[in-house]
PDB file of C-alpha atoms in Angstrom:
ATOM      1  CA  UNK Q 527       6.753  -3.079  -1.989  1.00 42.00           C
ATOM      2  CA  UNK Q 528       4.189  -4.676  -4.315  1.00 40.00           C
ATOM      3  CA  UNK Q 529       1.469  -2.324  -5.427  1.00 44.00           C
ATOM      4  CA  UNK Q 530      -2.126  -3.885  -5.298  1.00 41.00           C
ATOM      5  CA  UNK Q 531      -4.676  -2.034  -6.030  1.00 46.00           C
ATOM      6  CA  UNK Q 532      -7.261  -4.209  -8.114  1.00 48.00           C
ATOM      7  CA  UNK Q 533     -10.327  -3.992  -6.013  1.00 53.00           C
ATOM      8  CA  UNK Q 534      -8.928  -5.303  -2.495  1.00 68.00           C
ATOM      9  CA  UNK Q 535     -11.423  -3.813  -0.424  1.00 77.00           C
ATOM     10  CA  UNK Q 536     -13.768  -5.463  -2.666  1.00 81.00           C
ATOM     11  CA  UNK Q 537     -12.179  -8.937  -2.329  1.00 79.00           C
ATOM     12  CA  UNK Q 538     -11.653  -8.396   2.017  1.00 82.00           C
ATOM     13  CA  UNK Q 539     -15.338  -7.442   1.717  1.00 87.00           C
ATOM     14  CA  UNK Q 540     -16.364 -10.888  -0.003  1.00 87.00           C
ATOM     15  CA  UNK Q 541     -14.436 -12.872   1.727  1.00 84.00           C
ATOM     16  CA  UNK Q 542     -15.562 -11.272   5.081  1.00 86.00           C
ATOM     17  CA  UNK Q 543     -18.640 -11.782   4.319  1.00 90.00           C
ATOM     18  CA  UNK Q 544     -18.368 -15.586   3.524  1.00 89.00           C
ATOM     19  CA  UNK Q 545     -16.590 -16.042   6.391  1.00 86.00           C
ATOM     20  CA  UNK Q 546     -19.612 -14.641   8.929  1.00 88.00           C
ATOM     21  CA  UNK Q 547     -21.810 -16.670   6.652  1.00 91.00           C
ATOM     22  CA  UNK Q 548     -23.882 -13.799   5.589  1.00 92.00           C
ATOM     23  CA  UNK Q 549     -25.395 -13.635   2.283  1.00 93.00           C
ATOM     24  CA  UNK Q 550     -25.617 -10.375   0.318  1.00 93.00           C
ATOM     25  CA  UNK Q 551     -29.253 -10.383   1.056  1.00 94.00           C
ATOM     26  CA  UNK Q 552     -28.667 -10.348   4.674  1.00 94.00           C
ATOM     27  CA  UNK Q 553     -25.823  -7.438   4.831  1.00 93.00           C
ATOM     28  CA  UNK Q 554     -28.020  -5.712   3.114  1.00 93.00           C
ATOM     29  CA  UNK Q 555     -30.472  -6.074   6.208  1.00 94.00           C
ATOM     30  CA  UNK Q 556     -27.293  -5.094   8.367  1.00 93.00           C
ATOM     31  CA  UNK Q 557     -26.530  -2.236   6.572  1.00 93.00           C
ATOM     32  CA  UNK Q 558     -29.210  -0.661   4.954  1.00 94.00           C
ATOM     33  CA  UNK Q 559     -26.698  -0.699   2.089  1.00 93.00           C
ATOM     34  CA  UNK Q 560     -28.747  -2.232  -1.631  1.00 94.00           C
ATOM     35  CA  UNK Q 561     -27.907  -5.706  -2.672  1.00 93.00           C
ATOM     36  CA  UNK Q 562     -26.880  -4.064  -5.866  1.00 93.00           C
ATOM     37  CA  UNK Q 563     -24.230  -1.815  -4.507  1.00 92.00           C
ATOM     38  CA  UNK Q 564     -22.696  -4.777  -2.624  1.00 93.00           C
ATOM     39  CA  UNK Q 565     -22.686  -6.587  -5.752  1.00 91.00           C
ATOM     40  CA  UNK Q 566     -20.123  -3.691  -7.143  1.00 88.00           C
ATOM     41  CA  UNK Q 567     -18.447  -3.158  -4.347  1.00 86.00           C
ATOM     42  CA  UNK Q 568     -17.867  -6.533  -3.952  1.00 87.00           C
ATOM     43  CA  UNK Q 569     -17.038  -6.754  -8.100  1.00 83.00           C
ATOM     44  CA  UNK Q 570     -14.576  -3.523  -7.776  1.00 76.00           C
ATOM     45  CA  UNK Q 571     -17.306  -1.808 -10.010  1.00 78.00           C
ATOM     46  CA  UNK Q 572     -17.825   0.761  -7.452  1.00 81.00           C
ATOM     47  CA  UNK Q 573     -15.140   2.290  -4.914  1.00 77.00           C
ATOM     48  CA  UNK Q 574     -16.143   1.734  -1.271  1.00 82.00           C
ATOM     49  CA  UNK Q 575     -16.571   5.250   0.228  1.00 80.00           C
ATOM     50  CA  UNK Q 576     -15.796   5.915   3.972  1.00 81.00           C
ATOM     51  CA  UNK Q 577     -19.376   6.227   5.008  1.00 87.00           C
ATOM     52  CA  UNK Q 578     -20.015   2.738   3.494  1.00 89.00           C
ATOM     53  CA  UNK Q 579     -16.725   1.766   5.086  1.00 86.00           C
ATOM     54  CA  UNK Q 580     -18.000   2.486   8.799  1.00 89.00           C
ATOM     55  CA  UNK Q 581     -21.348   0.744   7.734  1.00 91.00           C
ATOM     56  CA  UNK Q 582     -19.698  -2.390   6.630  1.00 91.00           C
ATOM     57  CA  UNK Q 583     -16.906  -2.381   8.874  1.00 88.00           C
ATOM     58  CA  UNK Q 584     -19.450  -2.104  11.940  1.00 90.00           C
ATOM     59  CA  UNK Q 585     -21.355  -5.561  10.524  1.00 91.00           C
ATOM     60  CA  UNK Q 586     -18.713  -7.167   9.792  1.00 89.00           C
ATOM     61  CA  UNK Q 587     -16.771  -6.385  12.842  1.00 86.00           C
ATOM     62  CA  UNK Q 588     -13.785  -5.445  12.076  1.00 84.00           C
ATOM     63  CA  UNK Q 589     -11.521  -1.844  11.917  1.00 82.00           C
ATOM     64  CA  UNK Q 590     -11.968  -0.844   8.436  1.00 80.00           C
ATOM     65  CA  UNK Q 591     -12.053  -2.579   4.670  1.00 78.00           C
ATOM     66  CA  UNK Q 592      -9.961   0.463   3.241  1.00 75.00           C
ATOM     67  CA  UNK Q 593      -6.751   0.015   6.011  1.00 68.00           C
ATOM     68  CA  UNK Q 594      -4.854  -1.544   3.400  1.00 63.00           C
ATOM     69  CA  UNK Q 595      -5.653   0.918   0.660  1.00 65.00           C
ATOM     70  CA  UNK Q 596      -4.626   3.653   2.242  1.00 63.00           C
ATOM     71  CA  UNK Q 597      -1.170   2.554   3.728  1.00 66.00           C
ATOM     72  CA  UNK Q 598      -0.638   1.620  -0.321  1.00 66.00           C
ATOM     73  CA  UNK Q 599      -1.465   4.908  -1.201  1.00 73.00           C
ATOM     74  CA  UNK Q 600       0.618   6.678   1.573  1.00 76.00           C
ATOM     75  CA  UNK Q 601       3.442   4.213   0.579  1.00 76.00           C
ATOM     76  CA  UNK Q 602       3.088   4.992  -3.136  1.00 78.00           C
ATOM     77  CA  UNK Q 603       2.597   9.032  -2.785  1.00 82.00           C
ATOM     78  CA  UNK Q 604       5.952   9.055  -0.400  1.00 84.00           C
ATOM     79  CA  UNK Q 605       7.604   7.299  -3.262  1.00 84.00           C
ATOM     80  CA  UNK Q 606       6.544   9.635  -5.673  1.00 86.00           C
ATOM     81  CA  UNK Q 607       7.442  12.802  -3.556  1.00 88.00           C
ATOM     82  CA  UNK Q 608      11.044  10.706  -3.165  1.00 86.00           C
ATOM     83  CA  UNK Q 609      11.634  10.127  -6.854  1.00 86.00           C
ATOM     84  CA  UNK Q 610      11.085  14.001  -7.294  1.00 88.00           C
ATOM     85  CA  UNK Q 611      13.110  15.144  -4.896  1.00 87.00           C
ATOM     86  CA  UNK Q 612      15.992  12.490  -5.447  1.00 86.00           C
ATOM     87  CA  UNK Q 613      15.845  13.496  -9.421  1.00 84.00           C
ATOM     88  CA  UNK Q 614      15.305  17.840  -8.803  1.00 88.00           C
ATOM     89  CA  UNK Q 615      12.361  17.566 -10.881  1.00 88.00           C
ATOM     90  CA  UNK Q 616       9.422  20.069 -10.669  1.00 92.00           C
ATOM     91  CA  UNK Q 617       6.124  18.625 -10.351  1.00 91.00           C
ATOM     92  CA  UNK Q 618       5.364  19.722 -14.114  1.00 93.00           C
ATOM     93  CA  UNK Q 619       8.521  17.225 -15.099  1.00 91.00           C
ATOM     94  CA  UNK Q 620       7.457  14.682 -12.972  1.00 90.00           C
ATOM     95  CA  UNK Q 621       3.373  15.043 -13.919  1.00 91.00           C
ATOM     96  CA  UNK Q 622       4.844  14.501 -17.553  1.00 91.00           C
ATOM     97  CA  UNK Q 623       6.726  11.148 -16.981  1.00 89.00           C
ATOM     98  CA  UNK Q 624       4.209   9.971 -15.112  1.00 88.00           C
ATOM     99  CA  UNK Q 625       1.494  10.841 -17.718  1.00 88.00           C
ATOM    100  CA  UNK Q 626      -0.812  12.823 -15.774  1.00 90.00           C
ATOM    101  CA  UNK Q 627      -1.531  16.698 -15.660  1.00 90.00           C
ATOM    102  CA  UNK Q 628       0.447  19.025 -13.666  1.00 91.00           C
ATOM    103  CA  UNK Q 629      -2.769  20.179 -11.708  1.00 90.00           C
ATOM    104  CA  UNK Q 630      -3.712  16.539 -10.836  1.00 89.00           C
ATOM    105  CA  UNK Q 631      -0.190  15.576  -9.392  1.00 89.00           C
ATOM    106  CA  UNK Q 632      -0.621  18.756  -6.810  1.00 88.00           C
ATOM    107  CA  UNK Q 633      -3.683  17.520  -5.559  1.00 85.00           C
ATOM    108  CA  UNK Q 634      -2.582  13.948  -5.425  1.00 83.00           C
ATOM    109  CA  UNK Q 635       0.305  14.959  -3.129  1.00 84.00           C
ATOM    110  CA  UNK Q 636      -1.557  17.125  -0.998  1.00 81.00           C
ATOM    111  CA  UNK Q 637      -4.599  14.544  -0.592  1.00 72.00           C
ATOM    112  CA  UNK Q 638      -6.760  16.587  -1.424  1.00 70.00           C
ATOM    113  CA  UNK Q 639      -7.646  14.007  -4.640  1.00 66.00           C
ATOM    114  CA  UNK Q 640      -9.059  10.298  -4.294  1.00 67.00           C
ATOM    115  CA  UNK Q 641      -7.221   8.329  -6.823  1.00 70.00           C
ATOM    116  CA  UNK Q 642      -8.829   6.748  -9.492  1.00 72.00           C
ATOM    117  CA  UNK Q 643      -7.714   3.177 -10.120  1.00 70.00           C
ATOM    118  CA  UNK Q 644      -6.496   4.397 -13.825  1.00 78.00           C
ATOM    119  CA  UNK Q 645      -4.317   7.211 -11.941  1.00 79.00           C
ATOM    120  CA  UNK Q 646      -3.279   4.422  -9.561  1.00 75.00           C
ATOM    121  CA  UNK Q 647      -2.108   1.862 -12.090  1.00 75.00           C
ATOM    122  CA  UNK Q 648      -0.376   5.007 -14.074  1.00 81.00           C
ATOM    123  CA  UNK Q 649       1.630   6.065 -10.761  1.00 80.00           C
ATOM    124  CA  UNK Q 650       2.307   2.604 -10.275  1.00 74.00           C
ATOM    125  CA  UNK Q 651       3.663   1.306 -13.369  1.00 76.00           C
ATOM    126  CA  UNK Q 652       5.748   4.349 -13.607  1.00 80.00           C
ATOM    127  CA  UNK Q 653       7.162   3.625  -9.998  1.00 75.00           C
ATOM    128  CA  UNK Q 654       8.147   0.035 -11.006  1.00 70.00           C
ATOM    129  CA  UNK Q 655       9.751   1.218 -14.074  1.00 69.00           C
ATOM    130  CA  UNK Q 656      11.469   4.663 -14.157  1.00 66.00           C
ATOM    131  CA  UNK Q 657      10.963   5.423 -10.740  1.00 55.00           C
ATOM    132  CA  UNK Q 658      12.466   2.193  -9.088  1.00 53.00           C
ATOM    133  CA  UNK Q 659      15.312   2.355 -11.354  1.00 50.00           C
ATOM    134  CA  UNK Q 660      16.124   5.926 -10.145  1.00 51.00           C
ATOM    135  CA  UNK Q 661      15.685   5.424  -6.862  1.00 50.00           C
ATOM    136  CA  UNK Q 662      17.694   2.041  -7.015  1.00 43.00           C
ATOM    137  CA  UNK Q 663      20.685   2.744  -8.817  1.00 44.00           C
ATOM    138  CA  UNK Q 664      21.477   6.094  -7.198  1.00 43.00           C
ATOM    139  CA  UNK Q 665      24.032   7.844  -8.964  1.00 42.00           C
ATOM    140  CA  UNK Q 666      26.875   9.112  -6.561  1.00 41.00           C
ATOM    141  CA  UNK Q 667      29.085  12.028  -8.794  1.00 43.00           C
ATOM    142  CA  UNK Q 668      28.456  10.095 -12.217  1.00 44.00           C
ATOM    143  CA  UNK Q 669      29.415   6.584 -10.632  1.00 44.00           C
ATOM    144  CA  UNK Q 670      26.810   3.817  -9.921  1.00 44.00           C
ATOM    145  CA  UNK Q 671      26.570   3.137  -6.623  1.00 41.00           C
ATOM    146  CA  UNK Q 672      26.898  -0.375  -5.687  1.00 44.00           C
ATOM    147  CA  UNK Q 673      24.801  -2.089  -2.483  1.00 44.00           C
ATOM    148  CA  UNK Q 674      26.425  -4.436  -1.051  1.00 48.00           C
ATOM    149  CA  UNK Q 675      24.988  -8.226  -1.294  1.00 57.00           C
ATOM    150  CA  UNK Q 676      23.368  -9.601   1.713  1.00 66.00           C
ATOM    151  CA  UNK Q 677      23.255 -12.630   3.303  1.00 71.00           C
ATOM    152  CA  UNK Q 678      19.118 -12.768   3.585  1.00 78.00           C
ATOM    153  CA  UNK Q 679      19.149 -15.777   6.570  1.00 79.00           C
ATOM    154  CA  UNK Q 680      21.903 -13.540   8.656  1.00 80.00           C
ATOM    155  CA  UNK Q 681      19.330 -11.091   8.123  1.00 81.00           C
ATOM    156  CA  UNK Q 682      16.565 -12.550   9.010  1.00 84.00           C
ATOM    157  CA  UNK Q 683      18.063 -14.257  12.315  1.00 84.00           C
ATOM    158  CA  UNK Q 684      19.253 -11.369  13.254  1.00 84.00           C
ATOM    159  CA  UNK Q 685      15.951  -9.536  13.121  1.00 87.00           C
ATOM    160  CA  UNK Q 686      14.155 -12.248  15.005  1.00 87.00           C
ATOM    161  CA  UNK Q 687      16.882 -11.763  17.724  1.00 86.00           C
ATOM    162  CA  UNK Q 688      16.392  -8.380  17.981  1.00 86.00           C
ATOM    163  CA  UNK Q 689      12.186  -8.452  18.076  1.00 88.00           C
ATOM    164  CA  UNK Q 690      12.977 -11.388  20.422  1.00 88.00           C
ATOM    165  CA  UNK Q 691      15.212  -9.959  22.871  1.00 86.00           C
ATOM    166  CA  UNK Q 692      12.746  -6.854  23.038  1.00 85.00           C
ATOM    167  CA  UNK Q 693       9.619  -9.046  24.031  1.00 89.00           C
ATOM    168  CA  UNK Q 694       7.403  -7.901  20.709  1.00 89.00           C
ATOM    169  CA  UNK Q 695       5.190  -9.686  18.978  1.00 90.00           C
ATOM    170  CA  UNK Q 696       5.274  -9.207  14.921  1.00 88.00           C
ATOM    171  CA  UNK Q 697       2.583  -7.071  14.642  1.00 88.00           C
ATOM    172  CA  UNK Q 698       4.735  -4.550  17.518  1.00 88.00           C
ATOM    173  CA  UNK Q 699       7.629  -4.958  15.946  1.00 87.00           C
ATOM    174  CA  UNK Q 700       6.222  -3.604  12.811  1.00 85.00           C
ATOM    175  CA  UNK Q 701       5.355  -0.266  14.052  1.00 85.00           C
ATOM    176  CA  UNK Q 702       8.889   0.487  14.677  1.00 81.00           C
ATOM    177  CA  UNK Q 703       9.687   1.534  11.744  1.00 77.00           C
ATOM    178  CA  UNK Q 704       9.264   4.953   9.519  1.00 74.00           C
ATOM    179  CA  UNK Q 705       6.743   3.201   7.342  1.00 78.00           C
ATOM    180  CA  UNK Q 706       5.281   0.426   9.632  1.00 82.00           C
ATOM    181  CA  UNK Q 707       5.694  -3.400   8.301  1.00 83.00           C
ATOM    182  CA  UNK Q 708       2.895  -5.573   8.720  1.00 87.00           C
ATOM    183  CA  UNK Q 709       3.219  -8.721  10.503  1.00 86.00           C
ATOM    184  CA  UNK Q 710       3.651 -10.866   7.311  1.00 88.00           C
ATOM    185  CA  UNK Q 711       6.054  -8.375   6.134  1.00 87.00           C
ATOM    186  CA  UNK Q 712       8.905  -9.247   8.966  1.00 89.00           C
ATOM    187  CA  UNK Q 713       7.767 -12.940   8.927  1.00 87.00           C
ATOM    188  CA  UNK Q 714       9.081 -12.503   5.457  1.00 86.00           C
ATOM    189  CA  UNK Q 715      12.069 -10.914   6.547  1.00 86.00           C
ATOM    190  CA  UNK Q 716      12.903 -13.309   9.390  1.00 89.00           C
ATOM    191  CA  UNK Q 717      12.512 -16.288   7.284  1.00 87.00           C
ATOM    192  CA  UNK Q 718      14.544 -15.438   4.745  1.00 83.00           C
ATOM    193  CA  UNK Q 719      12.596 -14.690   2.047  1.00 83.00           C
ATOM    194  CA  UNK Q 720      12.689 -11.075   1.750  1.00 81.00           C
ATOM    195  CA  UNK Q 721      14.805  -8.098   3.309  1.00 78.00           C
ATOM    196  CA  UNK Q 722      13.931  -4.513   4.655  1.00 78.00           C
ATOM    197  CA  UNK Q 723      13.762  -1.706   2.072  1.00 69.00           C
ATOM    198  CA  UNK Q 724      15.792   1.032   2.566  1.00 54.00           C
ATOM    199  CA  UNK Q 725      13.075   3.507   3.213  1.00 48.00           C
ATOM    200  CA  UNK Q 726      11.912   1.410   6.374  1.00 47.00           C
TER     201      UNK Q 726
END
């Protein structure tokens, strides 16, 4: 899973927004929110709280601008917590490779912390390096354990049989799994292009 996390809500926001053909002036009317503060939310120079969230969400019409941030977060936190336990680290360890304090990495996995984008792109880059090579090539009694390759196509037809034969659409098929797959996730997987994670 690909870790985005430079100013999406901002960019859905925008592009929301051009889309209803409203300009900044007029949201602003909508939702009693300051031209200015769209500016940086739309910019990613300020972080879109909840209450602003509802606010926007309700003008714009749609369920929420943060959805996607959050499932990231979840995705990424569930990594972290996997890469610890996989390893038998203590969260001290683990705060230290990562590059944050000890303190911080509690709060972060009991949510009780919003992350900052510099504590996301730490946590990230540490999950595409050392962390996905730990969690990819397990080690099984000192010898690397080697996946099997996989025919992606086979794959793929096989999972569009299966959401098929049980009547789903994408979007239903996706919330099947332990951590639910958007619907351009198993278009993905059903064309080929990419294949389920392990995790899912």
């Amino acid at each position: 899973m690909l870790f985005i996390f430079e100013n999406n809500s901002g960019n859905i926001l925008k592009s929301l927004r051009k889309e209803q053909k409203l300009t900044q002036k007029k949201l602003s009317e909508l939702t009693g929110i300051s031209q200015s503060a769209l500016v940086k939310y739309e910019n990613g120079t300020r972080g879109i709280s909840k209450n602003v969230d509802i606010a926007l969400s309700k003008a714009l019409n749609v369920d929420s601008l943060l959805k996607n941030e959050v499932e990231n977060l979840s995705y990424m936190i569930n990594r972290i917590i996997e890469y610890r336990d996989l390893n038998n680290l203590s969260n001290k360890n683990l705060a230290n490779k990562i590059g944050i304090s000890e303190a911080l990495l509690s709060y972060i996995l009991n949510g009780r912390r919003k992350l900052s984008k510099e504590i996301q792109r730490k946590i990230a880059l540490f999950l595409l390096n050392d962390g996905n090579e730990s969690l990819i090539d397990t080690k099984l009694g000192g010898a690397s354990l080697n996946f099997p390759s996989i025919d992606k196509n086979l794959m793929g037809n096989r999972i569009k049989t299966i959401r098929k034969n049980r009547g789903e659409s994408l979007e239903k098929f996706g919330q099947n799994f332990t951590c639910p797959a958007r619907k351009n996730v198993i278009n993905r997987w059903e064309n080929g292009v990419n294949i389920p994670d392990v995790e899912r």
